[in-house]
Amino acid sequence: MSVTQVAAYAAPAAKAPLERVTVPRRPVGEHDVLIDIKYAGICHSDIHQARDGWGEGIFPMVPGHEIAGVVAEVGPGVTKFAVGDRVGVGCFVDSCRECEYCLRGQEQYCVQGMTGTYNALDKNGEPTYGGYSTHVVVDENYTVRIPEGLALDVAAPLLCAGITLYSPLKHWGAGPGKKVAIVGLGGLGHMGVKIAHALGAEVTVLSQSLRKKEDGLRLGASHYYATNDRATFEELAGTFDLIVSTVSAPLGLDSYLALLKVDGALVNVGAPEEPVELNLFSVIGGRKTLAGSMIGGIAETQEMLDFCAEHGLGSEIELIAADRINEAYERVLASDVRYRFVIDTSTI
Ligand code: NAP
Ligand code: ZN
């Protein structure tokens, strides 16, 4: 079989608006599945990369690493999926498969570097193109199953936003008896609230203002505070076992570290384009941990999808046609999203 051209939306150059293009998809190989993409979420990481905020972007760039669709064709060696299966693809589509992290199911920390779903080069040196597209060809080992109980549109954002919060919440023990704060109620943050609540933790939202308070409480938070009010930091000093920050902009970490109990952890998943400031006395006193976390492995992503299906946790989405992607980007940058834009890829 030969390379197929498929429709997609791409940023032709850094900071240029996205426009409709065609891109090549490789022939369906021995272990590949061809996915008919139904929905693709818009992650803030798409915007950082399409605008070259993290540097060294590969253009033209087709973003999209929150992919939900249906298997349309399988390679002869495929054993995990059949035509018609509901599947998802997240932030990476390959890794070395041999290092200690790949063998442990932590492919996102592969020592060779995982192959990103877009803005990366595959093993043949060809650029990868992401989910703002009608079809994608992916190795079955980097494809996950979307359980029947989850609609594909609200499942799409789980492939990045869901797993990025599920993994650290599990790793740092969010559960009954634990006080967990989620900083930033956006795409990642709102999944953090839902998942931490479902895990049994007592959840607090720390948002810039009280504008989204009703939503936060409905999603599963017990408390909601505005970080633009200094009194919040006085009232909550020494309160939390775990804080997960999803903020996309540089954030002064010292005032958040002060909200932790002794031995508490602040886990940062936000990926701002500039460095942040830190006074190390903020972690010395109270034996505190400042950590980071990046998405999750394939097996853990499947576990997260099964957990979300069991607990009825989809993303809160605003479904858009592809010609509204550029407008959606502006709204995400203005924190004006409730809580994930999802592209209906049939409009591409
Ligand atoms: P998002 O939907 O834009 O949410 C980010 C939230 O951060 C906003 O809704 C806002 O919440 C808060 N915020 C924004 N600017 C702020 C500022 N200047 N000060 C304080 N708070 C601010 O973005 P997202 O898709 O959730 O992604 C969030 C970040 O995580 C991005 O940097 C993204 O690249 C990164 N990310 C990391 C991983 C990983 O594996 N570690 C995975 C995916 C994404 P409020 O309105 O509630 O204040
Ligand atoms: Zn993402």
CSV table of C-alpha atoms and ligand atoms in Angstrom, one decimal:
chain,number,residue,atom,x,y,z
A,1,MET,CA,0.0,0.0,0.0
A,2,SER,CA,1.2,3.5,-0.7
A,3,VAL,CA,1.2,6.7,1.3
A,4,THR,CA,-2.2,8.3,1.6
A,5,GLN,CA,-2.9,12.0,1.6
A,6,VAL,CA,-5.4,13.1,4.3
A,7,ALA,CA,-7.0,16.4,5.2
A,8,ALA,CA,-5.7,18.2,8.3
A,9,TYR,CA,-5.3,21.6,9.9
A,10,ALA,CA,-1.8,22.9,10.2
A,11,ALA,CA,0.2,25.9,11.4
A,12,PRO,CA,2.3,26.6,8.3
A,13,ALA,CA,4.9,28.4,10.3
A,14,ALA,CA,5.4,29.5,13.9
A,15,LYS,CA,2.6,31.9,15.1
A,16,ALA,CA,0.8,31.7,11.7
A,17,PRO,CA,-2.9,30.9,11.9
A,18,LEU,CA,-3.8,27.2,11.3
A,19,GLU,CA,-5.2,26.4,7.8
A,20,ARG,CA,-6.6,23.4,6.0
A,21,VAL,CA,-3.9,21.3,4.3
A,22,THR,CA,-3.3,17.7,3.2
A,23,VAL,CA,-0.5,15.6,4.8
A,24,PRO,CA,0.8,12.2,4.1
A,25,ARG,CA,0.0,9.1,6.3
A,26,ARG,CA,2.2,6.1,6.0
A,27,PRO,CA,0.9,2.8,4.6
A,28,VAL,CA,-0.7,0.6,7.3
A,29,GLY,CA,2.2,-1.6,8.4
A,30,GLU,CA,2.3,-5.1,10.0
A,31,HIS,CA,1.4,-3.8,13.5
A,32,ASP,CA,-0.4,-0.6,12.6
A,33,VAL,CA,-4.0,0.5,12.8
A,34,LEU,CA,-5.6,3.1,10.6
A,35,ILE,CA,-7.8,5.2,12.7
A,36,ASP,CA,-10.8,7.2,11.4
A,37,ILE,CA,-10.5,10.2,13.7
A,38,LYS,CA,-13.8,11.4,15.1
A,39,TYR,CA,-12.7,14.0,17.6
A,40,ALA,CA,-9.5,15.8,18.6
A,41,GLY,CA,-9.1,17.9,21.8
A,42,ILE,CA,-7.2,21.2,21.8
A,43,CYS,CA,-4.6,21.1,24.5
A,44,HIS,CA,-2.7,24.2,25.6
A,45,SER,CA,0.4,22.3,24.6
A,46,ASP,CA,-0.8,22.5,21.0
A,47,ILE,CA,-0.7,26.3,21.3
A,48,HIS,CA,2.7,26.5,23.0
A,49,GLN,CA,4.1,24.4,20.1
A,50,ALA,CA,2.2,25.9,17.2
A,51,ARG,CA,3.5,29.3,18.3
A,52,ASP,CA,7.0,27.8,18.9
A,53,GLY,CA,6.9,28.8,22.5
A,54,TRP,CA,9.0,25.8,23.5
A,55,GLY,CA,11.3,26.3,20.6
A,56,GLU,CA,12.5,24.1,17.6
A,57,GLY,CA,9.1,23.3,16.2
A,58,ILE,CA,8.8,21.4,13.0
A,59,PHE,CA,6.6,23.2,10.5
A,60,PRO,CA,4.1,22.8,8.9
A,61,MET,CA,2.7,21.4,12.2
A,62,VAL,CA,-0.5,19.5,12.6
A,63,PRO,CA,-1.2,19.6,16.3
A,64,GLY,CA,-3.5,17.3,18.2
A,65,HIS,CA,-2.6,14.6,20.8
A,66,GLU,CA,-6.1,14.0,22.2
A,67,ILE,CA,-7.4,11.7,19.5
A,68,ALA,CA,-10.6,9.6,19.7
A,69,GLY,CA,-11.8,7.5,16.7
A,70,VAL,CA,-12.7,4.2,15.2
A,71,VAL,CA,-10.3,1.6,13.7
A,72,ALA,CA,-10.8,1.5,9.9
A,73,GLU,CA,-8.1,-1.0,8.9
A,74,VAL,CA,-5.6,-3.2,10.7
A,75,GLY,CA,-2.2,-4.5,9.6
A,76,PRO,CA,-1.8,-8.3,9.3
A,77,GLY,CA,0.1,-8.6,12.6
A,78,VAL,CA,-2.4,-6.7,14.7
A,79,THR,CA,-3.8,-8.7,17.6
A,80,LYS,CA,-5.2,-6.0,20.0
A,81,PHE,CA,-7.7,-4.3,17.8
A,82,ALA,CA,-10.2,-5.0,15.1
A,83,VAL,CA,-12.0,-2.9,12.5
A,84,GLY,CA,-14.8,-0.9,14.3
A,85,ASP,CA,-13.1,-0.7,17.7
A,86,ARG,CA,-13.3,2.6,19.5
A,87,VAL,CA,-9.7,3.8,20.2
A,88,GLY,CA,-7.6,6.7,21.4
A,89,VAL,CA,-4.1,8.0,20.8
A,90,GLY,CA,-2.4,10.4,23.2
A,91,CYS,CA,0.9,12.4,23.2
A,92,PHE,CA,3.3,9.8,21.8
A,93,VAL,CA,3.2,7.1,19.1
A,94,ASP,CA,6.4,5.3,19.6
A,95,SER,CA,9.4,4.9,21.9
A,96,CYS,CA,12.6,2.7,22.0
A,97,ARG,CA,10.7,-0.3,23.7
A,98,GLU,CA,13.9,-1.5,25.3
A,99,CYS,CA,15.0,0.9,28.0
A,100,GLU,CA,14.2,0.4,31.7
A,101,TYR,CA,11.3,2.9,31.5
A,102,CYS,CA,9.8,1.5,28.3
A,103,LEU,CA,10.0,-2.0,29.9
A,104,ARG,CA,8.3,-0.6,33.0
A,105,GLY,CA,5.4,0.9,31.1
A,106,GLN,CA,6.7,4.4,31.5
A,107,GLU,CA,7.3,5.0,27.8
A,108,GLN,CA,6.8,8.8,28.3
A,109,TYR,CA,10.2,8.8,30.1
A,110,CYS,CA,12.0,6.7,27.4
A,111,VAL,CA,15.7,7.4,27.5
A,112,GLN,CA,15.8,7.7,23.7
A,113,GLY,CA,12.9,10.1,23.9
A,114,MET,CA,9.4,9.2,23.0
A,115,THR,CA,8.2,9.9,19.5
A,116,GLY,CA,5.6,12.7,19.8
A,117,THR,CA,2.3,12.3,18.1
A,118,TYR,CA,3.2,15.5,16.2
A,119,ASN,CA,6.1,17.9,16.1
A,120,ALA,CA,8.5,15.0,16.1
A,121,LEU,CA,10.4,12.8,13.7
A,122,ASP,CA,9.5,9.1,13.5
A,123,LYS,CA,12.1,6.2,13.3
A,124,ASN,CA,12.3,6.8,9.5
A,125,GLY,CA,13.0,10.5,10.0
A,126,GLU,CA,9.6,11.5,8.7
A,127,PRO,CA,7.7,14.2,10.6
A,128,THR,CA,4.7,13.1,12.6
A,129,TYR,CA,1.4,14.9,12.2
A,130,GLY,CA,-1.2,15.0,14.9
A,131,GLY,CA,-4.9,14.6,15.4
A,132,TYR,CA,-6.4,17.7,13.8
A,133,SER,CA,-7.0,15.5,10.8
A,134,THR,CA,-9.3,12.9,9.4
A,135,HIS,CA,-7.1,9.8,9.7
A,136,VAL,CA,-3.9,8.6,11.4
A,137,VAL,CA,-1.8,5.5,11.2
A,138,VAL,CA,-0.5,4.3,14.6
A,139,ASP,CA,1.3,1.2,16.0
A,140,GLU,CA,-1.2,-0.9,17.9
A,141,ASN,CA,1.1,-0.8,21.0
A,142,TYR,CA,0.7,3.0,21.2
A,143,THR,CA,-3.1,2.9,20.8
A,144,VAL,CA,-5.6,2.5,23.6
A,145,ARG,CA,-9.2,1.3,23.9
A,146,ILE,CA,-12.0,3.7,24.7
A,147,PRO,CA,-14.5,1.8,26.9
A,148,GLU,CA,-18.1,1.6,25.7
A,149,GLY,CA,-19.3,3.8,28.6
A,150,LEU,CA,-17.5,6.9,27.4
A,151,ALA,CA,-18.7,8.9,24.4
A,152,LEU,CA,-15.8,9.6,22.0
A,153,ASP,CA,-16.1,13.4,22.1
A,154,VAL,CA,-15.8,13.6,25.9
A,155,ALA,CA,-13.2,10.9,25.9
A,156,ALA,CA,-10.8,12.6,23.6
A,157,PRO,CA,-9.4,15.1,26.2
A,158,LEU,CA,-8.7,12.2,28.6
A,159,LEU,CA,-5.9,11.1,26.3
A,160,CYS,CA,-3.8,14.0,27.5
A,161,ALA,CA,-5.6,16.1,30.1
A,162,GLY,CA,-7.0,13.0,31.8
A,163,ILE,CA,-3.8,11.0,32.0
A,164,THR,CA,-1.6,14.0,32.9
A,165,LEU,CA,-3.6,14.5,36.1
A,166,TYR,CA,-4.4,10.8,36.8
A,167,SER,CA,-0.8,9.8,36.9
A,168,PRO,CA,0.5,12.2,39.5
A,169,LEU,CA,-2.7,11.9,41.6
A,170,LYS,CA,-2.1,8.2,41.8
A,171,HIS,CA,1.6,8.4,42.2
A,172,TRP,CA,1.4,10.9,45.1
A,173,GLY,CA,-1.4,9.0,46.8
A,174,ALA,CA,-4.5,11.2,46.3
A,175,GLY,CA,-7.3,9.4,48.1
A,176,PRO,CA,-9.5,9.3,51.3
A,177,GLY,CA,-8.1,11.5,54.1
A,178,LYS,CA,-5.9,13.5,51.7
A,179,LYS,CA,-6.4,17.2,51.0
A,180,VAL,CA,-5.6,17.9,47.4
A,181,ALA,CA,-5.5,21.3,45.7
A,182,ILE,CA,-5.7,21.8,41.9
A,183,VAL,CA,-4.2,25.1,40.7
A,184,GLY,CA,-5.9,26.4,37.5
A,185,LEU,CA,-9.3,25.3,36.4
A,186,GLY,CA,-8.7,24.7,32.7
A,187,GLY,CA,-8.5,21.6,30.5
A,188,LEU,CA,-6.1,19.7,32.8
A,189,GLY,CA,-7.4,21.3,36.0
A,190,HIS,CA,-11.0,20.3,35.6
A,191,MET,CA,-10.0,16.7,35.0
A,192,GLY,CA,-7.8,16.9,38.1
A,193,VAL,CA,-10.8,18.0,40.1
A,194,LYS,CA,-13.0,15.1,38.8
A,195,ILE,CA,-10.4,12.4,39.2
A,196,ALA,CA,-9.1,13.5,42.6
A,197,HIS,CA,-12.7,13.6,43.9
A,198,ALA,CA,-13.4,10.1,42.4
A,199,LEU,CA,-10.2,8.8,44.1
A,200,GLY,CA,-11.8,10.0,47.4
A,201,ALA,CA,-9.6,13.0,48.2
A,202,GLU,CA,-11.0,16.3,49.6
A,203,VAL,CA,-10.4,18.7,46.7
A,204,THR,CA,-9.8,22.5,46.7
A,205,VAL,CA,-9.6,24.6,43.5
A,206,LEU,CA,-7.2,27.5,43.4
A,207,SER,CA,-8.2,29.6,40.5
A,208,GLN,CA,-7.3,33.2,39.6
A,209,SER,CA,-10.8,34.4,40.5
A,210,LEU,CA,-14.1,33.1,41.8
A,211,ARG,CA,-15.6,33.3,38.2
A,212,LYS,CA,-15.8,29.5,37.8
A,213,LYS,CA,-16.6,28.7,41.4
A,214,GLU,CA,-20.0,27.1,40.7
A,215,ASP,CA,-18.5,24.8,38.1
A,216,GLY,CA,-15.6,23.8,40.3
A,217,LEU,CA,-18.0,22.7,43.1
A,218,ARG,CA,-20.2,20.9,40.6
A,219,LEU,CA,-17.2,19.0,39.2
A,220,GLY,CA,-16.3,17.7,42.7
A,221,ALA,CA,-14.4,20.3,44.6
A,222,SER,CA,-15.3,20.9,48.2
A,223,HIS,CA,-13.7,24.3,48.4
A,224,TYR,CA,-12.8,27.0,45.9
A,225,TYR,CA,-10.5,30.0,46.4
A,226,ALA,CA,-9.3,32.9,44.4
A,227,THR,CA,-5.5,33.3,44.1
A,228,ASN,CA,-5.9,37.0,43.2
A,229,ASP,CA,-6.9,37.5,46.9
A,230,ARG,CA,-3.9,37.5,49.2
A,231,ALA,CA,-6.1,36.4,52.1
A,232,THR,CA,-6.4,33.0,50.4
A,233,PHE,CA,-2.7,32.3,51.0
A,234,GLU,CA,-3.0,33.3,54.7
A,235,GLU,CA,-6.1,31.2,55.3
A,236,LEU,CA,-4.8,28.1,53.6
A,237,ALA,CA,-1.2,28.1,54.9
A,238,GLY,CA,-0.1,24.6,55.8
A,239,THR,CA,-3.3,22.9,54.6
A,240,PHE,CA,-2.6,20.5,51.7
A,241,ASP,CA,-1.0,17.1,51.4
A,242,LEU,CA,-0.7,17.5,47.6
A,243,ILE,CA,-1.0,20.4,45.2
A,244,VAL,CA,-1.0,19.9,41.5
A,245,SER,CA,-0.4,23.0,39.4
A,246,THR,CA,-1.7,23.0,35.8
A,247,VAL,CA,-0.9,26.7,35.2
A,248,SER,CA,0.3,27.4,31.7
A,249,ALA,CA,2.1,30.6,32.7
A,250,PRO,CA,5.1,31.2,35.0
A,251,LEU,CA,3.8,31.0,38.6
A,252,GLY,CA,5.6,32.2,41.8
A,253,LEU,CA,6.0,28.8,43.5
A,254,ASP,CA,6.9,30.0,47.0
A,255,SER,CA,3.4,31.1,47.9
A,256,TYR,CA,2.0,27.8,46.8
A,257,LEU,CA,4.7,25.7,48.6
A,258,ALA,CA,3.6,27.6,51.8
A,259,LEU,CA,0.2,26.0,51.5
A,260,LEU,CA,1.6,22.5,52.0
A,261,LYS,CA,1.7,20.5,55.2
A,262,VAL,CA,5.0,19.1,56.4
A,263,ASP,CA,6.1,16.4,53.9
A,264,GLY,CA,3.6,17.7,51.3
A,265,ALA,CA,4.3,17.8,47.6
A,266,LEU,CA,3.7,20.4,45.0
A,267,VAL,CA,3.6,18.7,41.6
A,268,ASN,CA,3.9,20.9,38.6
A,269,VAL,CA,2.4,19.7,35.3
A,270,GLY,CA,2.0,23.1,33.6
A,271,ALA,CA,4.7,23.8,31.0
A,272,PRO,CA,5.2,27.6,30.8
A,273,GLU,CA,7.5,29.0,28.2
A,274,GLU,CA,9.6,30.9,30.7
A,275,PRO,CA,11.5,29.8,33.9
A,276,VAL,CA,9.9,30.3,37.3
A,277,GLU,CA,11.4,31.8,40.4
A,278,LEU,CA,11.9,29.7,43.6
A,279,ASN,CA,13.3,30.5,47.0
A,280,LEU,CA,14.8,27.2,48.3
A,281,PHE,CA,13.8,28.0,51.8
A,282,SER,CA,10.3,27.2,50.6
A,283,VAL,CA,11.1,23.5,50.5
A,284,ILE,CA,13.7,23.3,53.3
A,285,GLY,CA,11.2,24.3,56.0
A,286,GLY,CA,8.6,21.5,56.2
A,287,ARG,CA,10.7,18.9,54.2
A,288,LYS,CA,8.6,19.6,51.1
A,289,THR,CA,8.8,18.1,47.7
A,290,LEU,CA,8.7,20.1,44.5
A,291,ALA,CA,8.2,17.7,41.6
A,292,GLY,CA,7.0,17.5,38.0
A,293,SER,CA,5.2,14.9,36.0
A,294,MET,CA,4.6,14.2,32.3
A,295,ILE,CA,1.5,12.5,30.9
A,296,GLY,CA,1.5,8.7,31.7
A,297,GLY,CA,2.5,5.4,30.0
A,298,ILE,CA,0.3,3.4,27.7
A,299,ALA,CA,-0.8,0.9,30.3
A,300,GLU,CA,-1.6,3.7,32.8
A,301,THR,CA,-3.5,5.5,30.1
A,302,GLN,CA,-5.7,2.5,29.6
A,303,GLU,CA,-6.1,2.2,33.4
A,304,MET,CA,-7.2,5.8,33.5
A,305,LEU,CA,-9.7,5.4,30.7
A,306,ASP,CA,-11.2,2.4,32.4
A,307,PHE,CA,-11.3,4.3,35.7
A,308,CYS,CA,-13.1,7.3,34.0
A,309,ALA,CA,-15.6,5.0,32.4
A,310,GLU,CA,-16.3,3.3,35.7
A,311,HIS,CA,-16.9,6.6,37.4
A,312,GLY,CA,-18.6,8.3,34.5
A,313,LEU,CA,-15.9,10.9,34.1
A,314,GLY,CA,-15.8,12.5,30.7
A,315,SER,CA,-14.3,15.9,29.9
A,316,GLU,CA,-16.6,19.0,29.9
A,317,ILE,CA,-16.3,20.1,26.3
A,318,GLU,CA,-17.2,22.8,23.8
A,319,LEU,CA,-17.4,21.1,20.4
A,320,ILE,CA,-16.2,23.2,17.5
A,321,ALA,CA,-15.9,23.0,13.7
A,322,ALA,CA,-12.3,23.0,12.4
A,323,ASP,CA,-12.6,26.5,11.0
A,324,ARG,CA,-12.9,27.8,14.6
A,325,ILE,CA,-9.6,26.4,15.8
A,326,ASN,CA,-7.8,29.8,15.6
A,327,GLU,CA,-10.6,31.5,17.6
A,328,ALA,CA,-10.5,28.6,20.1
A,329,TYR,CA,-6.7,29.2,20.6
A,330,GLU,CA,-7.3,32.8,21.5
A,331,ARG,CA,-10.0,31.8,24.0
A,332,VAL,CA,-7.7,29.2,25.6
A,333,LEU,CA,-5.0,31.9,25.9
A,334,ALA,CA,-7.5,34.1,27.7
A,335,SER,CA,-8.5,31.3,30.1
A,336,ASP,CA,-12.0,31.4,28.4
A,337,VAL,CA,-12.7,27.7,28.0
A,338,ARG,CA,-15.2,25.5,29.8
A,339,TYR,CA,-13.3,23.3,29.8
A,340,ARG,CA,-11.8,21.8,26.7
A,341,PHE,CA,-12.4,22.7,23.0
A,342,VAL,CA,-12.9,19.5,20.9
A,343,ILE,CA,-12.7,19.6,17.2
A,344,ASP,CA,-15.4,17.6,15.2
A,345,THR,CA,-13.0,16.3,12.6
A,346,SER,CA,-15.8,15.6,10.2
A,347,THR,CA,-15.7,19.4,9.5
A,348,ILE,CA,-12.1,19.2,8.3
B,1,NAP,P1,-5.7,25.6,30.0
B,1,NAP,O1,-6.9,24.9,29.6
B,1,NAP,O2,-5.4,26.9,29.3
B,1,NAP,O3,-5.6,25.8,31.6
B,1,NAP,C1,-4.6,26.5,32.2
B,1,NAP,C2,-5.2,27.2,33.4
B,1,NAP,O4,-4.2,27.9,34.1
B,1,NAP,C3,-6.2,28.3,33.0
B,1,NAP,O5,-7.5,27.9,32.8
B,1,NAP,C4,-6.1,29.2,34.2
B,1,NAP,O6,-7.0,28.7,35.2
B,1,NAP,C5,-4.7,29.1,34.7
B,1,NAP,N1,-3.8,30.2,34.3
B,1,NAP,C6,-3.6,30.6,33.0
B,1,NAP,N2,-2.8,31.7,33.0
B,1,NAP,C7,-2.5,31.9,34.3
B,1,NAP,C8,-1.7,32.9,35.0
B,1,NAP,N3,-1.1,33.9,34.3
B,1,NAP,N4,-1.7,32.9,36.3
B,1,NAP,C9,-2.3,32.0,37.0
B,1,NAP,N5,-3.1,31.0,36.5
B,1,NAP,C10,-3.2,31.0,35.1
B,1,NAP,O7,-4.4,24.7,29.6
B,1,NAP,P2,-4.2,23.1,29.8
B,1,NAP,O8,-4.5,22.5,28.4
B,1,NAP,O9,-5.0,22.7,31.0
B,1,NAP,O10,-2.7,23.0,30.0
B,1,NAP,C11,-2.0,23.6,31.1
B,1,NAP,C12,-0.5,23.6,31.0
B,1,NAP,O11,-0.1,22.2,31.2
B,1,NAP,C13,0.0,24.0,29.7
B,1,NAP,O12,1.3,24.7,29.9
B,1,NAP,C14,0.3,22.7,28.9
B,1,NAP,O13,1.3,22.9,28.0
B,1,NAP,C15,0.8,21.8,30.1
B,1,NAP,N6,0.6,20.4,29.9
B,1,NAP,C16,1.5,19.6,30.5
B,1,NAP,C17,1.4,18.2,30.4
B,1,NAP,C18,2.4,17.3,31.1
B,1,NAP,O14,2.5,16.2,30.7
B,1,NAP,N7,3.0,17.8,32.1
B,1,NAP,C19,0.4,17.7,29.6
B,1,NAP,C20,-0.5,18.5,29.0
B,1,NAP,C21,-0.4,19.9,29.1
B,1,NAP,P3,-7.9,29.7,36.1
B,1,NAP,O15,-8.7,30.5,35.1
B,1,NAP,O16,-8.7,28.7,36.9
B,1,NAP,O17,-7.0,30.5,36.9
B,2,ZN,ZN,-1.7,17.9,25.9
